[in-house]
Tab-separated table of C-alpha atoms in Angstrom:
chain	number	residue	atom	x	y	z
F	1	MET	CA	-59.167	-17.653	-95.398
F	2	SER	CA	-58.800	-21.426	-94.995
F	3	ASN	CA	-62.624	-21.760	-94.921
F	4	GLN	CA	-62.894	-19.949	-98.261
F	5	ALA	CA	-60.245	-22.227	-99.775
F	6	GLU	CA	-62.107	-25.287	-98.511
F	7	VAL	CA	-65.392	-23.994	-100.000
F	8	LEU	CA	-63.639	-23.392	-103.333
F	9	ARG	CA	-62.160	-26.902	-103.349
F	10	ASN	CA	-65.561	-28.418	-102.601
F	11	SER	CA	-67.147	-26.401	-105.422
F	12	ILE	CA	-64.495	-27.559	-107.905
F	13	SER	CA	-64.938	-31.145	-106.720
F	14	ARG	CA	-68.711	-30.974	-107.279
F	15	VAL	CA	-68.170	-29.625	-110.802
F	16	ARG	CA	-65.631	-32.315	-111.671
F	17	GLN	CA	-67.697	-35.223	-110.383
F	18	PRO	CA	-70.387	-35.078	-113.132
F	19	GLU	CA	-67.645	-34.575	-115.746
F	20	ALA	CA	-65.710	-37.610	-114.458
F	21	ALA	CA	-68.910	-39.672	-114.376
F	22	TRP	CA	-69.662	-38.677	-117.982
F	23	LEU	CA	-66.154	-39.648	-119.119
F	24	ASN	CA	-66.379	-42.998	-117.312
F	25	ALA	CA	-69.760	-43.701	-118.930
F	26	LYS	CA	-68.338	-42.813	-122.334
F	27	TRP	CA	-65.369	-45.173	-121.907
F	28	ARG	CA	-67.670	-47.937	-120.636
F	29	GLU	CA	-69.832	-47.502	-123.736
F	30	ARG	CA	-66.797	-47.729	-126.021
F	31	LEU	CA	-65.515	-50.814	-124.195
F	32	HIS	CA	-68.954	-52.404	-124.511
F	33	ILE	CA	-68.958	-51.746	-128.280
F	34	ILE	CA	-65.485	-53.308	-128.642
F	35	VAL	CA	-66.431	-56.385	-126.605
F	36	VAL	CA	-69.712	-56.936	-128.492
F	37	GLY	CA	-67.972	-56.454	-131.828
F	38	ALA	CA	-65.240	-58.972	-130.887
F	39	VAL	CA	-67.628	-61.805	-129.955
F	40	LEU	CA	-68.364	-63.060	-133.483
F	41	PRO	CA	-64.718	-62.955	-134.739
F	42	ILE	CA	-63.540	-64.843	-131.635
F	43	ILE	CA	-66.175	-67.555	-132.130
F	44	VAL	CA	-65.231	-67.909	-135.814
F	45	ILE	CA	-61.501	-68.146	-135.020
F	46	VAL	CA	-62.030	-70.775	-132.283
F	47	LEU	CA	-64.210	-72.931	-134.573
F	48	TRP	CA	-61.737	-72.471	-137.420
F	49	GLN	CA	-58.838	-73.627	-135.213
F	50	LEU	CA	-60.763	-76.639	-133.909
F	51	LEU	CA	-61.884	-77.764	-137.380
F	52	GLY	CA	-58.324	-77.459	-138.664
F	53	ALA	CA	-56.752	-79.191	-135.640
F	54	PHE	CA	-59.096	-82.205	-135.985
F	55	GLY	CA	-58.446	-82.464	-139.726
F	56	VAL	CA	-61.958	-81.524	-140.812
F	57	ILE	CA	-60.505	-78.787	-143.044
F	58	SER	CA	-57.363	-79.377	-145.111
F	59	ALA	CA	-54.370	-77.223	-144.114
F	60	ASN	CA	-53.597	-76.588	-147.806
F	61	PHE	CA	-57.107	-75.260	-148.332
F	62	LEU	CA	-57.508	-73.312	-145.091
F	63	PRO	CA	-54.554	-73.157	-142.667
F	64	THR	CA	-55.364	-72.830	-138.979
F	65	PRO	CA	-55.114	-69.443	-137.221
F	66	PHE	CA	-52.081	-70.763	-135.282
F	67	ALA	CA	-50.272	-71.614	-138.539
F	68	ILE	CA	-51.083	-68.189	-139.976
F	69	ALA	CA	-49.874	-66.543	-136.755
F	70	ALA	CA	-46.597	-68.516	-136.987
F	71	SER	CA	-46.043	-67.294	-140.569
F	72	PHE	CA	-46.851	-63.753	-139.466
F	73	LYS	CA	-44.241	-64.030	-136.691
F	74	ASP	CA	-41.602	-65.367	-139.112
F	75	LEU	CA	-42.204	-62.540	-141.607
F	76	LEU	CA	-42.116	-60.005	-138.781
F	77	VAL	CA	-38.884	-61.355	-137.294
F	78	ASN	CA	-36.967	-61.492	-140.587
F	79	GLY	CA	-38.155	-57.967	-141.492
F	80	ASP	CA	-39.879	-58.894	-144.775
F	81	LEU	CA	-43.344	-57.912	-143.565
F	82	ILE	CA	-42.327	-54.432	-142.384
F	83	ARG	CA	-40.345	-53.761	-145.572
F	84	HIS	CA	-43.137	-54.797	-147.928
F	85	LEU	CA	-45.787	-53.001	-145.858
F	86	GLN	CA	-43.804	-49.746	-145.860
F	87	ILE	CA	-43.491	-49.900	-149.648
F	88	SER	CA	-47.230	-50.574	-150.076
F	89	LEU	CA	-48.207	-47.765	-147.682
F	90	GLY	CA	-45.907	-45.335	-149.500
F	91	ARG	CA	-47.433	-46.192	-152.873
F	92	ALA	CA	-50.976	-45.915	-151.533
F	93	ALA	CA	-50.242	-42.561	-149.852
F	94	VAL	CA	-48.704	-41.009	-152.988
F	95	GLY	CA	-51.504	-42.311	-155.232
F	96	LEU	CA	-54.182	-41.098	-152.822
F	97	LEU	CA	-52.554	-37.691	-152.457
F	98	ILE	CA	-52.338	-37.174	-156.218
F	99	GLY	CA	-55.697	-38.669	-157.234
F	100	GLY	CA	-57.616	-37.399	-154.210
F	101	SER	CA	-56.279	-33.848	-154.494
F	102	ILE	CA	-57.128	-33.632	-158.201
F	103	GLY	CA	-60.561	-35.157	-157.545
F	104	LEU	CA	-61.247	-32.634	-154.775
F	105	LEU	CA	-60.204	-29.702	-156.986
F	106	PHE	CA	-62.308	-30.909	-159.921
F	107	GLY	CA	-65.256	-31.510	-157.591
F	108	LEU	CA	-64.998	-27.966	-156.235
F	109	GLY	CA	-64.706	-26.510	-159.733
F	110	VAL	CA	-67.646	-28.445	-161.170
F	111	GLY	CA	-69.713	-27.894	-158.016
F	112	PHE	CA	-69.325	-24.122	-158.115
F	113	SER	CA	-69.639	-23.726	-161.894
F	114	ASP	CA	-72.574	-24.872	-164.021
F	115	LYS	CA	-70.498	-24.336	-167.179
F	116	MET	CA	-67.725	-26.616	-165.918
F	117	GLU	CA	-70.313	-29.241	-165.031
F	118	LYS	CA	-71.671	-29.269	-168.592
F	119	LEU	CA	-68.153	-29.361	-170.020
F	120	LEU	CA	-66.504	-31.976	-167.767
F	121	ASP	CA	-69.045	-34.111	-165.911
F	122	PRO	CA	-70.371	-36.223	-168.846
F	123	SER	CA	-66.819	-37.311	-169.723
F	124	MET	CA	-65.974	-37.941	-166.062
F	125	GLN	CA	-69.036	-40.144	-165.606
F	126	MET	CA	-68.133	-42.184	-168.682
F	127	VAL	CA	-64.509	-42.734	-167.592
F	128	ARG	CA	-65.668	-43.541	-164.044
F	129	MET	CA	-67.491	-46.651	-165.258
F	130	ILE	CA	-64.287	-48.257	-166.599
F	131	PRO	CA	-63.080	-50.873	-164.057
F	132	HIS	CA	-59.547	-50.884	-162.616
F	133	LEU	CA	-58.744	-54.234	-164.188
F	134	ALA	CA	-59.757	-53.014	-167.646
F	135	LEU	CA	-57.448	-49.990	-167.442
F	136	ALA	CA	-54.501	-51.730	-165.782
F	137	PRO	CA	-53.135	-53.522	-168.917
F	138	LEU	CA	-53.252	-50.275	-170.894
F	139	ILE	CA	-51.512	-48.318	-168.127
F	140	ILE	CA	-48.788	-50.968	-167.895
F	141	LEU	CA	-48.408	-50.874	-171.692
F	142	TRP	CA	-47.928	-47.094	-171.531
F	143	PHE	CA	-45.730	-46.825	-168.431
F	144	GLY	CA	-44.282	-50.332	-167.974
F	145	PHE	CA	-44.103	-52.210	-164.671
F	146	GLY	CA	-42.404	-49.374	-162.763
F	147	GLU	CA	-43.710	-47.175	-159.977
F	148	VAL	CA	-45.432	-44.719	-162.330
F	149	SER	CA	-47.976	-47.297	-163.517
F	150	LYS	CA	-48.734	-48.391	-159.950
F	151	ILE	CA	-49.226	-44.792	-158.737
F	152	PHE	CA	-51.427	-44.101	-161.779
F	153	ILE	CA	-53.722	-47.072	-161.011
F	154	ILE	CA	-54.023	-46.041	-157.341
F	155	ALA	CA	-54.630	-42.365	-158.202
F	156	ASN	CA	-57.311	-43.368	-160.707
F	157	GLY	CA	-59.207	-45.157	-157.942
F	158	ALA	CA	-58.804	-42.253	-155.499
F	159	PHE	CA	-59.955	-39.573	-157.966
F	160	PHE	CA	-63.614	-40.357	-158.606
F	161	PRO	CA	-65.107	-40.752	-155.095
F	162	LEU	CA	-63.766	-37.370	-153.957
F	163	TYR	CA	-64.752	-35.747	-157.253
F	164	ILE	CA	-68.352	-37.021	-157.177
F	165	ASN	CA	-68.997	-36.525	-153.460
F	166	THR	CA	-67.489	-33.029	-153.391
F	167	PHE	CA	-69.554	-32.045	-156.417
F	168	MET	CA	-72.763	-33.512	-154.968
F	169	GLY	CA	-72.069	-32.068	-151.520
F	170	ILE	CA	-71.885	-28.541	-152.926
F	171	ARG	CA	-74.966	-28.956	-155.103
F	172	ASN	CA	-77.029	-30.441	-152.250
F	173	VAL	CA	-76.567	-27.510	-149.875
F	174	ASP	CA	-80.047	-26.455	-148.704
F	175	ASN	CA	-81.240	-23.398	-150.654
F	176	LYS	CA	-82.860	-22.022	-147.464
F	177	LEU	CA	-79.368	-21.508	-146.065
F	178	PHE	CA	-78.575	-19.239	-149.010
F	179	GLU	CA	-81.695	-17.218	-148.285
F	180	VAL	CA	-80.515	-16.790	-144.701
F	181	SER	CA	-77.032	-15.795	-145.911
F	182	ARG	CA	-78.547	-13.141	-148.189
F	183	VAL	CA	-80.534	-11.746	-145.265
F	184	LEU	CA	-77.280	-11.620	-143.249
F	185	GLU	CA	-75.611	-9.953	-146.274
F	186	PHE	CA	-72.851	-12.544	-146.653
F	187	SER	CA	-70.337	-11.835	-149.397
F	188	ARG	CA	-69.640	-14.559	-151.983
F	189	THR	CA	-66.381	-15.474	-150.206
F	190	LYS	CA	-68.146	-15.691	-146.856
F	191	GLN	CA	-70.874	-17.846	-148.415
F	192	ILE	CA	-68.259	-20.300	-149.676
F	193	PHE	CA	-66.194	-20.598	-146.475
F	194	LYS	CA	-68.943	-20.120	-143.860
F	195	LEU	CA	-71.830	-21.896	-145.573
F	196	ILE	CA	-71.101	-24.053	-148.634
F	197	LEU	CA	-67.901	-25.821	-147.595
F	198	PRO	CA	-69.025	-26.595	-144.005
F	199	ALA	CA	-72.367	-27.921	-145.308
F	200	SER	CA	-70.469	-30.052	-147.884
F	201	LEU	CA	-68.086	-31.596	-145.331
F	202	PRO	CA	-70.191	-34.746	-144.687
F	203	ASN	CA	-70.087	-35.589	-148.400
F	204	ILE	CA	-66.395	-34.717	-148.671
F	205	PHE	CA	-65.545	-37.011	-145.755
F	206	LEU	CA	-67.622	-39.776	-147.349
F	207	GLY	CA	-65.680	-39.230	-150.581
F	208	LEU	CA	-62.415	-39.425	-148.651
F	209	ARG	CA	-63.411	-42.745	-147.073
F	210	LEU	CA	-64.378	-44.181	-150.459
F	211	SER	CA	-61.186	-42.822	-152.047
F	212	LEU	CA	-59.110	-44.505	-149.351
F	213	ALA	CA	-60.912	-47.798	-149.964
F	214	LEU	CA	-60.554	-47.655	-153.754
F	215	SER	CA	-56.930	-46.494	-153.644
F	216	TRP	CA	-56.187	-49.467	-151.368
F	217	LEU	CA	-57.998	-51.719	-153.859
F	218	GLY	CA	-55.997	-50.123	-156.678
F	219	LEU	CA	-52.811	-50.884	-154.752
F	220	VAL	CA	-53.763	-54.584	-154.583
F	221	VAL	CA	-54.467	-54.648	-158.332
F	222	ALA	CA	-51.211	-52.838	-159.158
F	223	GLU	CA	-49.035	-55.065	-156.971
F	224	LEU	CA	-50.645	-58.325	-158.052
F	225	ILE	CA	-50.295	-57.538	-161.754
F	226	GLY	CA	-46.609	-56.704	-161.678
F	227	SER	CA	-44.405	-55.865	-158.733
F	228	GLN	CA	-41.180	-56.980	-157.075
F	229	GLU	CA	-41.999	-55.411	-153.710
F	230	GLY	CA	-45.040	-54.744	-151.529
F	231	VAL	CA	-47.706	-56.797	-149.768
F	232	GLY	CA	-49.337	-57.669	-153.105
F	233	PHE	CA	-46.023	-59.081	-154.338
F	234	LEU	CA	-45.754	-61.072	-151.089
F	235	ILE	CA	-49.167	-62.638	-151.784
F	236	ASN	CA	-48.304	-63.334	-155.430
F	237	PHE	CA	-44.959	-64.915	-154.511
F	238	ALA	CA	-46.661	-67.078	-151.874
F	239	LYS	CA	-49.231	-68.206	-154.469
F	240	GLN	CA	-46.451	-69.360	-156.810
F	241	ASN	CA	-44.922	-71.367	-153.944
F	242	SER	CA	-48.299	-72.704	-152.676
F	243	ASN	CA	-47.692	-71.045	-149.310
F	244	THR	CA	-51.283	-70.523	-148.193
F	245	GLU	CA	-50.317	-69.225	-144.740
F	246	VAL	CA	-48.427	-66.252	-146.199
F	247	ILE	CA	-51.331	-65.492	-148.558
F	248	PHE	CA	-53.618	-65.250	-145.528
F	249	VAL	CA	-51.072	-63.026	-143.751
F	250	GLY	CA	-51.102	-60.632	-146.723
F	251	ILE	CA	-54.911	-60.620	-146.887
F	252	ILE	CA	-55.182	-59.926	-143.148
F	253	ILE	CA	-52.619	-57.101	-143.422
F	254	PHE	CA	-54.613	-55.487	-146.241
F	255	ALA	CA	-57.845	-55.818	-144.229
F	256	ALA	CA	-56.338	-54.551	-140.954
F	257	VAL	CA	-54.627	-51.506	-142.470
F	258	GLY	CA	-57.750	-50.656	-144.477
F	259	LEU	CA	-59.873	-50.829	-141.327
F	260	LEU	CA	-57.367	-48.719	-139.356
F	261	VAL	CA	-57.371	-46.012	-142.024
F	262	ASP	CA	-61.181	-46.013	-142.217
F	263	VAL	CA	-61.461	-45.722	-138.425
F	264	SER	CA	-59.051	-42.753	-138.510
F	265	VAL	CA	-61.238	-40.932	-141.045
F	266	ARG	CA	-64.366	-41.702	-138.990
F	267	PHE	CA	-62.613	-40.216	-135.948
F	268	LEU	CA	-62.006	-37.009	-137.941
F	269	GLU	CA	-65.665	-37.052	-138.989
F	270	ARG	CA	-66.815	-37.218	-135.371
F	271	LYS	CA	-64.407	-34.434	-134.441
F	272	TYR	CA	-65.310	-31.973	-137.191
F	273	LEU	CA	-68.958	-32.909	-137.740
F	274	GLN	CA	-70.219	-32.821	-134.149
F	275	TRP	CA	-72.959	-30.429	-135.237
F	276	ARG	CA	-74.560	-33.079	-137.450
F	277	GLU	CA	-77.376	-35.141	-135.989
F	278	GLY	CA	-78.004	-38.652	-137.215
F	279	PHE	CA	-79.918	-41.830	-136.413
F	280	GLN	CA	-78.098	-43.824	-133.722
F	281	GLY	CA	-79.955	-47.132	-134.107
């Protein structure tokens, strides 16, 4: 009996060894990507610090990374950074949820219906070309400087990428797949949920990434134009007081959070679109 148990343990060990080796190789590859990607930023930061420390670059024009880090620490310790960041994230989330959801629904409707496309898409394409900054004064005139105007500006940015990419994703589904579905006698409902929507997911995820980026841009516009709270207000207040370090802190926060959100969506893409093959470089 003990011999059989030993054989079983050896078999399990042999199975786990290739799996462990694969996981180690995967983590090594990820670590390599992180290290390679960090080389250029580290070089830039070191040069930046040296040029600032030796007075080559004026501190009023471009504060050193150490000075920016000190301002970041001060804002973090007194709680201002967390408070303003929470407010900005809340606004961006609400605007994205409203604008992105409506954009997704309109994209599905126009994608599945030729009549809706003829009725809605020309107007949508015309409105899409109006920049955020052109609409912002009108929105503020209508709704004032309160939260409604800010959410409206953010939602406007989030709407169009999801609308367009959902619509195009549905219309670009390969017609050969429909021929296969007819051979398999798929019902219309099964075609939608087993064929059209899965085939449209790459475009929908792309639309989500673009909506996140534009809603974040809309947040910056909304908070810089008129706000008493948020990271945009922090930047604007620092500008009025010629506090360049705090301006850089706000810019870095916007960049870091935007990157973190984009990476999260790319993680979901890799998880749900494993079936898709693409060029790896």
